[in-house]
Coordinates of C-alpha atoms in Angstrom, one line a residue:
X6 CA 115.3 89.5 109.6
X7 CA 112.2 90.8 107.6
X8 CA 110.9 94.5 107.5
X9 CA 108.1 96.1 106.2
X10 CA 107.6 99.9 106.2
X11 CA 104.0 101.9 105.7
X12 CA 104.1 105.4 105.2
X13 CA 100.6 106.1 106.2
X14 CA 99.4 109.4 106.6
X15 CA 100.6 111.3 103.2
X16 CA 97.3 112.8 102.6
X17 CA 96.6 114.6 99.3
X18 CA 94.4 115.1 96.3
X19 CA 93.5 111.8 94.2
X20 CA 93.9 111.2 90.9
X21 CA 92.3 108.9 88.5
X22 CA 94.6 106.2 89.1
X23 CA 94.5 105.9 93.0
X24 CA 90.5 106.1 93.2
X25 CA 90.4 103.1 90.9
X26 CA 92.4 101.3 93.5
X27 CA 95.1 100.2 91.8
X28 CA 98.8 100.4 92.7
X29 CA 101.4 102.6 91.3
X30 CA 105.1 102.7 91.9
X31 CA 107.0 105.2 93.5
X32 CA 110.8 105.3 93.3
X33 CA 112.8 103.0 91.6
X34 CA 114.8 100.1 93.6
X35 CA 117.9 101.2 95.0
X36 CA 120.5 100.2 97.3
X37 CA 121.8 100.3 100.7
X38 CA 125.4 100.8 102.2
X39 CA 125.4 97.0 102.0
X40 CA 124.5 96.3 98.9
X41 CA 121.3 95.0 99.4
X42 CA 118.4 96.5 96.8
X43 CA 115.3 97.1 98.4
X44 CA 112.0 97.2 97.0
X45 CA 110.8 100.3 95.3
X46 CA 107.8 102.1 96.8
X47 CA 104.4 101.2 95.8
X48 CA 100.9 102.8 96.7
X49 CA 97.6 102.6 97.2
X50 CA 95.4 105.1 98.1
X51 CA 92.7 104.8 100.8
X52 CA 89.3 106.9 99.7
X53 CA 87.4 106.7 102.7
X54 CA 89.8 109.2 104.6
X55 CA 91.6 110.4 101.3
X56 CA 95.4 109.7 102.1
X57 CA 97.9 107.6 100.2
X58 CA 99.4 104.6 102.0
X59 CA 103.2 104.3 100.8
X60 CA 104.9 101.5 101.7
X61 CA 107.8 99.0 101.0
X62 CA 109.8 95.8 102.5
X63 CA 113.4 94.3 102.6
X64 CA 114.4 91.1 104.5
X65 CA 117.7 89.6 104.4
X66 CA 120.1 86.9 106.2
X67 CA 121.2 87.6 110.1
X68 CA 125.0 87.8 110.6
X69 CA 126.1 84.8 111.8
X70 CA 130.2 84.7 111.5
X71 CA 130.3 80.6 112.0
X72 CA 127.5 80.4 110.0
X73 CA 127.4 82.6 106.8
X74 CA 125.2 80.3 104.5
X75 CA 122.5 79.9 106.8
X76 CA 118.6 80.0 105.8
X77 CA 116.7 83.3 106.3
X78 CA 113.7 82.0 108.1
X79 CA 111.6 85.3 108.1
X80 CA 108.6 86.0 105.7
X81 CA 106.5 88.7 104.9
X82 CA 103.3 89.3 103.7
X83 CA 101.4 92.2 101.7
X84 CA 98.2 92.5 101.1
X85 CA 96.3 95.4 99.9
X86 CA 92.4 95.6 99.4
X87 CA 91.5 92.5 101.3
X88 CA 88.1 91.6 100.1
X89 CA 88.3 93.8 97.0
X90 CA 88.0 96.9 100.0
X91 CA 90.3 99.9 98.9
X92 CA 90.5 100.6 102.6
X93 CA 91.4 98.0 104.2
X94 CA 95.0 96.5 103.6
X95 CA 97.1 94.0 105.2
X96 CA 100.8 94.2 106.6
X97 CA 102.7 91.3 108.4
X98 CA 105.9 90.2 109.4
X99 CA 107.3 86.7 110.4
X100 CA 109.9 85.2 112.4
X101 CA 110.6 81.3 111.6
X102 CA 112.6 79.4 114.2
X103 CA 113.5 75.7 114.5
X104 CA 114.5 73.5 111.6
X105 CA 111.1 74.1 109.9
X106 CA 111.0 77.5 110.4
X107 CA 111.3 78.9 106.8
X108 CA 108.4 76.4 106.1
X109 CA 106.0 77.5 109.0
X110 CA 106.4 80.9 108.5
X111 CA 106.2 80.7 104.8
X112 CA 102.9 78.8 105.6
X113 CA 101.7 80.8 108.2
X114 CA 102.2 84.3 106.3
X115 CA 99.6 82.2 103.4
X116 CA 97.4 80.8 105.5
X117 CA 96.6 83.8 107.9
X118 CA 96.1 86.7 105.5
X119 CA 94.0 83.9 103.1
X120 CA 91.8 82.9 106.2
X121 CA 91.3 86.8 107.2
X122 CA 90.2 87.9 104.1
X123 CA 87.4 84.5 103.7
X124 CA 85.9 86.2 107.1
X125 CA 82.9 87.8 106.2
X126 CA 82.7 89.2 109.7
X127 CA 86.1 90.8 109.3
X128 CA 85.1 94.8 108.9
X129 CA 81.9 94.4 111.8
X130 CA 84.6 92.6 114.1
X131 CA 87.9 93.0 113.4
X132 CA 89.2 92.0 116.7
X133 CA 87.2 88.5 116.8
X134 CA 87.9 87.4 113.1
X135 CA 91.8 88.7 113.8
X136 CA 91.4 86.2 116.9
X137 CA 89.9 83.7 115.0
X138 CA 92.3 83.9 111.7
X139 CA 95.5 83.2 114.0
X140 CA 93.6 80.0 116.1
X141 CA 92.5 78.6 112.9
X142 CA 95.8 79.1 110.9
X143 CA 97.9 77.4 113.9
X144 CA 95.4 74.8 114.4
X145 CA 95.8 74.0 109.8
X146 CA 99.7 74.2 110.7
X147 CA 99.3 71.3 113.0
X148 CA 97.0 69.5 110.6
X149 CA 99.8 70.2 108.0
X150 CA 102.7 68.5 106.4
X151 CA 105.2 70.2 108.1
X152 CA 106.6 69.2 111.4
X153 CA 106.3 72.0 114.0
X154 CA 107.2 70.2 117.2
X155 CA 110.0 72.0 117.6
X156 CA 109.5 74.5 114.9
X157 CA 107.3 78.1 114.8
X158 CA 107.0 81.2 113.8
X159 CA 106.5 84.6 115.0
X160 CA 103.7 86.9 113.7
X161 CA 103.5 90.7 114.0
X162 CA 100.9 92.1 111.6
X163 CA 99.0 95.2 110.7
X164 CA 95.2 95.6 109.2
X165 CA 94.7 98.9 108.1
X166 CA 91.0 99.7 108.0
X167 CA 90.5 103.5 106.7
X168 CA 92.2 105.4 109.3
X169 CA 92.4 102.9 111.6
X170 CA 95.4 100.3 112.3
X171 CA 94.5 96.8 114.2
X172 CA 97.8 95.6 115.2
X173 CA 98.0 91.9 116.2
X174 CA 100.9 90.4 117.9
X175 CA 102.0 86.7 118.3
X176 CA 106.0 86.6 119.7
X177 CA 108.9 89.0 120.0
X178 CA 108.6 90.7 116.7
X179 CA 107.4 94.3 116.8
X180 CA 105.3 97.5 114.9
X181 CA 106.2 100.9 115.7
X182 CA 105.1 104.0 114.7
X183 CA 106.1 107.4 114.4
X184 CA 104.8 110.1 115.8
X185 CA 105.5 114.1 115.2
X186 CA 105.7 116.1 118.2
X187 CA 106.8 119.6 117.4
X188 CA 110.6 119.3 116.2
X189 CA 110.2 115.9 117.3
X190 CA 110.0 112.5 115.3
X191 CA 109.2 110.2 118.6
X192 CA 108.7 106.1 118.3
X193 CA 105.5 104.5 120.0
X194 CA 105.3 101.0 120.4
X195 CA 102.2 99.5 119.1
X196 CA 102.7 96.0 120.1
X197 CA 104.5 94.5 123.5
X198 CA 107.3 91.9 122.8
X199 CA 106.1 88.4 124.8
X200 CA 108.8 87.4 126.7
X201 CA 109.2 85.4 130.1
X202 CA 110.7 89.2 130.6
X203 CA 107.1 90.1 131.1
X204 CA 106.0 89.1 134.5
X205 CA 102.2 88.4 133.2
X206 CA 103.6 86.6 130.5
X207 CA 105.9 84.5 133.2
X208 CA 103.1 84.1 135.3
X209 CA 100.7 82.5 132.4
X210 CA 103.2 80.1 131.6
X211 CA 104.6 79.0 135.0
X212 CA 100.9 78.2 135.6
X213 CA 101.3 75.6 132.5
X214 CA 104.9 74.0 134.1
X215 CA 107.4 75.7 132.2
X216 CA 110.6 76.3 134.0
X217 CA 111.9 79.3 132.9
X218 CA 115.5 79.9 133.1
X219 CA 118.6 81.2 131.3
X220 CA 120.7 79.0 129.2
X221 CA 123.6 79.4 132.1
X222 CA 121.0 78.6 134.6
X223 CA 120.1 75.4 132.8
X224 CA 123.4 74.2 132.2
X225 CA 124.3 74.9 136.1
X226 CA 126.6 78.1 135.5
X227 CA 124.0 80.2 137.3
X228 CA 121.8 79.9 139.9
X229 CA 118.4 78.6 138.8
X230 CA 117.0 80.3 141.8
X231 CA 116.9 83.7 140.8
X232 CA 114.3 84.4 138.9
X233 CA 114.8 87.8 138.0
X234 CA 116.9 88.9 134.1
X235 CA 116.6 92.7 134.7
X236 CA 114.9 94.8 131.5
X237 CA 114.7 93.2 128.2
X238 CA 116.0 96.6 125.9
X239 CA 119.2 96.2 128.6
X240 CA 119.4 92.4 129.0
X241 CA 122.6 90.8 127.5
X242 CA 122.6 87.7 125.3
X243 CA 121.5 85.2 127.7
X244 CA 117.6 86.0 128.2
X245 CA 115.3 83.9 129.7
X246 CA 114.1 80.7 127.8
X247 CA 110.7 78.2 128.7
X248 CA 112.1 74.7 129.2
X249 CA 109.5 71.3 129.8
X250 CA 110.1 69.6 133.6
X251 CA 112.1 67.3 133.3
X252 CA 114.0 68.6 129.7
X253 CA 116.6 70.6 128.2
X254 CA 113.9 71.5 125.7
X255 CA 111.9 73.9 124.1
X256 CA 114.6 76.7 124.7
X257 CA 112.0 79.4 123.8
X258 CA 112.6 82.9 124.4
X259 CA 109.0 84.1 124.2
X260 CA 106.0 83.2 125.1
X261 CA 103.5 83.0 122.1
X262 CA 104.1 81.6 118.8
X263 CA 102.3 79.9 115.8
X264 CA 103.3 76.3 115.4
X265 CA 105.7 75.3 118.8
X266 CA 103.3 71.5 119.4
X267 CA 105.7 70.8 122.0
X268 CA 106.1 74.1 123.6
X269 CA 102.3 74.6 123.5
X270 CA 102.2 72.3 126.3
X271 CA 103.7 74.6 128.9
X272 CA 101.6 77.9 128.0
X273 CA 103.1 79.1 124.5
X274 CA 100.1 80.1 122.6
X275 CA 99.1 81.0 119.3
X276 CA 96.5 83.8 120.6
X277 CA 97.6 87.6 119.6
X278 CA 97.7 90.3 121.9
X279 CA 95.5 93.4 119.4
X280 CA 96.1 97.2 119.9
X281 CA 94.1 99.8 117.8
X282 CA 95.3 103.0 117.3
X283 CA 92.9 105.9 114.8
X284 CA 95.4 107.6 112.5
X285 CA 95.9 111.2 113.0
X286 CA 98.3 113.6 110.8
X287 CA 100.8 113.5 113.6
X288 CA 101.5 109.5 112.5
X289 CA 103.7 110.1 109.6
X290 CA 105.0 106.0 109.3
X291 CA 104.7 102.8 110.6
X292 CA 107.3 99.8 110.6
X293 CA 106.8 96.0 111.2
X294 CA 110.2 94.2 112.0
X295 CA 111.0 90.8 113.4
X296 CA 113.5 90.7 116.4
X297 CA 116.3 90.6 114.1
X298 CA 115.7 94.2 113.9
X299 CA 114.5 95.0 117.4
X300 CA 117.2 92.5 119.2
X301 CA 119.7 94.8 117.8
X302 CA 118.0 98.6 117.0
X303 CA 115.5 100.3 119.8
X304 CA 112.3 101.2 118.8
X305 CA 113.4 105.0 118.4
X306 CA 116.8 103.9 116.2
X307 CA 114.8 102.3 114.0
X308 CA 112.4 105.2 113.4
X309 CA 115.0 107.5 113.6
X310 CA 117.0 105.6 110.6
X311 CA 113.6 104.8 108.5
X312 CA 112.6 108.7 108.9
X313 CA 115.6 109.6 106.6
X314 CA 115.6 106.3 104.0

């Protein structure tokens, strides 16, 4: 699972340092109940609205009792002052799956953020060139070595323009952010999870063919009738999954991906859903997490355990 956390609203007076854009670190590495050191803090500062963007990562194995040795698929990617801009950095989580998932994600988290920040239409329109960036990057994963037939990532990513966050979503992964109301440190989404949980998601991709249906239903323990799983933050472990025809394959359990040649073919799509929110002093953090996170943690556990790291 990979996490990366953005403390973005810590506005206070520059110094020499953060006008000239470059980083500084903030506390030292330390670890977890688990053992598991994190990275220290780093910053940058943003000039155009004065504030200092804080911000850190960890990523780490899934427990898997029958399988303890196997590969963390998840990448992440940080990039700060994309196109030499102090005000616009670059946050992005992804979720491999498949037996080339550590390689498509590993490529995808490269190729995206490099494509993005070639776009010299990028700060007049972020929302076409973030469009554009994600098409292009799964259309060089295609053209690339690595097999992704049955193999994709995930991409959940954050471009922070000033005081301004353009959140692109591809998959289940997820960005939250917390928000202070009164006494209150309260969790807002700023991305939807694409699911076959979504009934405009199952809609799109029943249009391309896919049979969507539980792993039960497939294997005849259920009835593959009912096409109804309940609420995805309640659902159990046996969610719904996009199947070809006349096959016990792709198995997905979303929608959109990078990568996923095969899957393509019955509506899973490489193009991101964008939210924009402006950045007010009541947004005291941001997080960016795959589903190894949010499979487990709600939105508000999460921000309710990051508040007090």
């Amino acid at each position: 699972m990979g996490c990366a956390h953005g403390k973005c609203c810590n506005r206070d007076s520059s110094t020499s340092d953060e006008d000239s854009g470059h980083h500084q670190r903030g506390l030292r590495p330390y670890k977890n109940k688990d053992g598991l050191t994190q990275r220290s803090l780093e910053l940058v500062h943003v000039p155009s609205h004065n504030f200092t963007l804080q911000y850190s990562s960890l990523t780490q194995n899934g427990f898997y009792p029958d399988t303890t040795d196997r590969e963390n698929q998840d990448s992440f990617c940080i990039k700060t002052q994309i196109q030499g801009n102090p005000n616009v950095h670059f946050f992005g989580v992804f979720d491999g799956h498949g037996q080339y998932g550590a390689q498509c994600s590993n490529f995808v988290k490269d190729k995206l953020v490099e494509i993005l920040s070639s776009d010299p239409t990028l700060l007049d329109d972020p929302l076409k060139a973030y469009n554009s960036a994600f098409l292009a990057t799964n259309s060089e994963l295609r053209d690339s070595e690595i097999d992704d037939a049955l193999s994709g990532t995930t991409a959940i990513t954050v471009l922070v323009v000033g005081d301004t966050l353009y959140v692109a979503n591809v998959g289940d992964s997820r960005a939250v952010i917390a928000v202070k109301d009164g006494d209150r440190i309260l969790a807002e989404d700023l991305s939807v999870d694409q699911t076959p949980f979504r009934k405009d998601e199952y809609d799109r991709v029943k249009l391309f063919g896919a049979r969507v249906l539980s792993v039960d239903q497939v294997e005849g323990l259920k009835d593959p009738d009912i096409q109804h799983w309940g609420d995805e933050e309640s659902h159990g472990g046996d969610p719904p999954r996009l199947w070809v025809p006349n096959g016990m394959y792709p198995g997905t359990a979303f929608t959109r991906s990078v990568g996923d040649s095969t899957a393509e073919k019955i509506g899973v799509i490489a193009v991101p859903e964008i939210s924009i929110i402006r950045l007010t002093p009541s947004h005291l953090f941001f997080v960016v997490a795959s589903d190894g996170v949010f499979e487990f943690l709600s939105s508000q556990t999460v921000v309710n355990m990051v508040r007090y790291m």
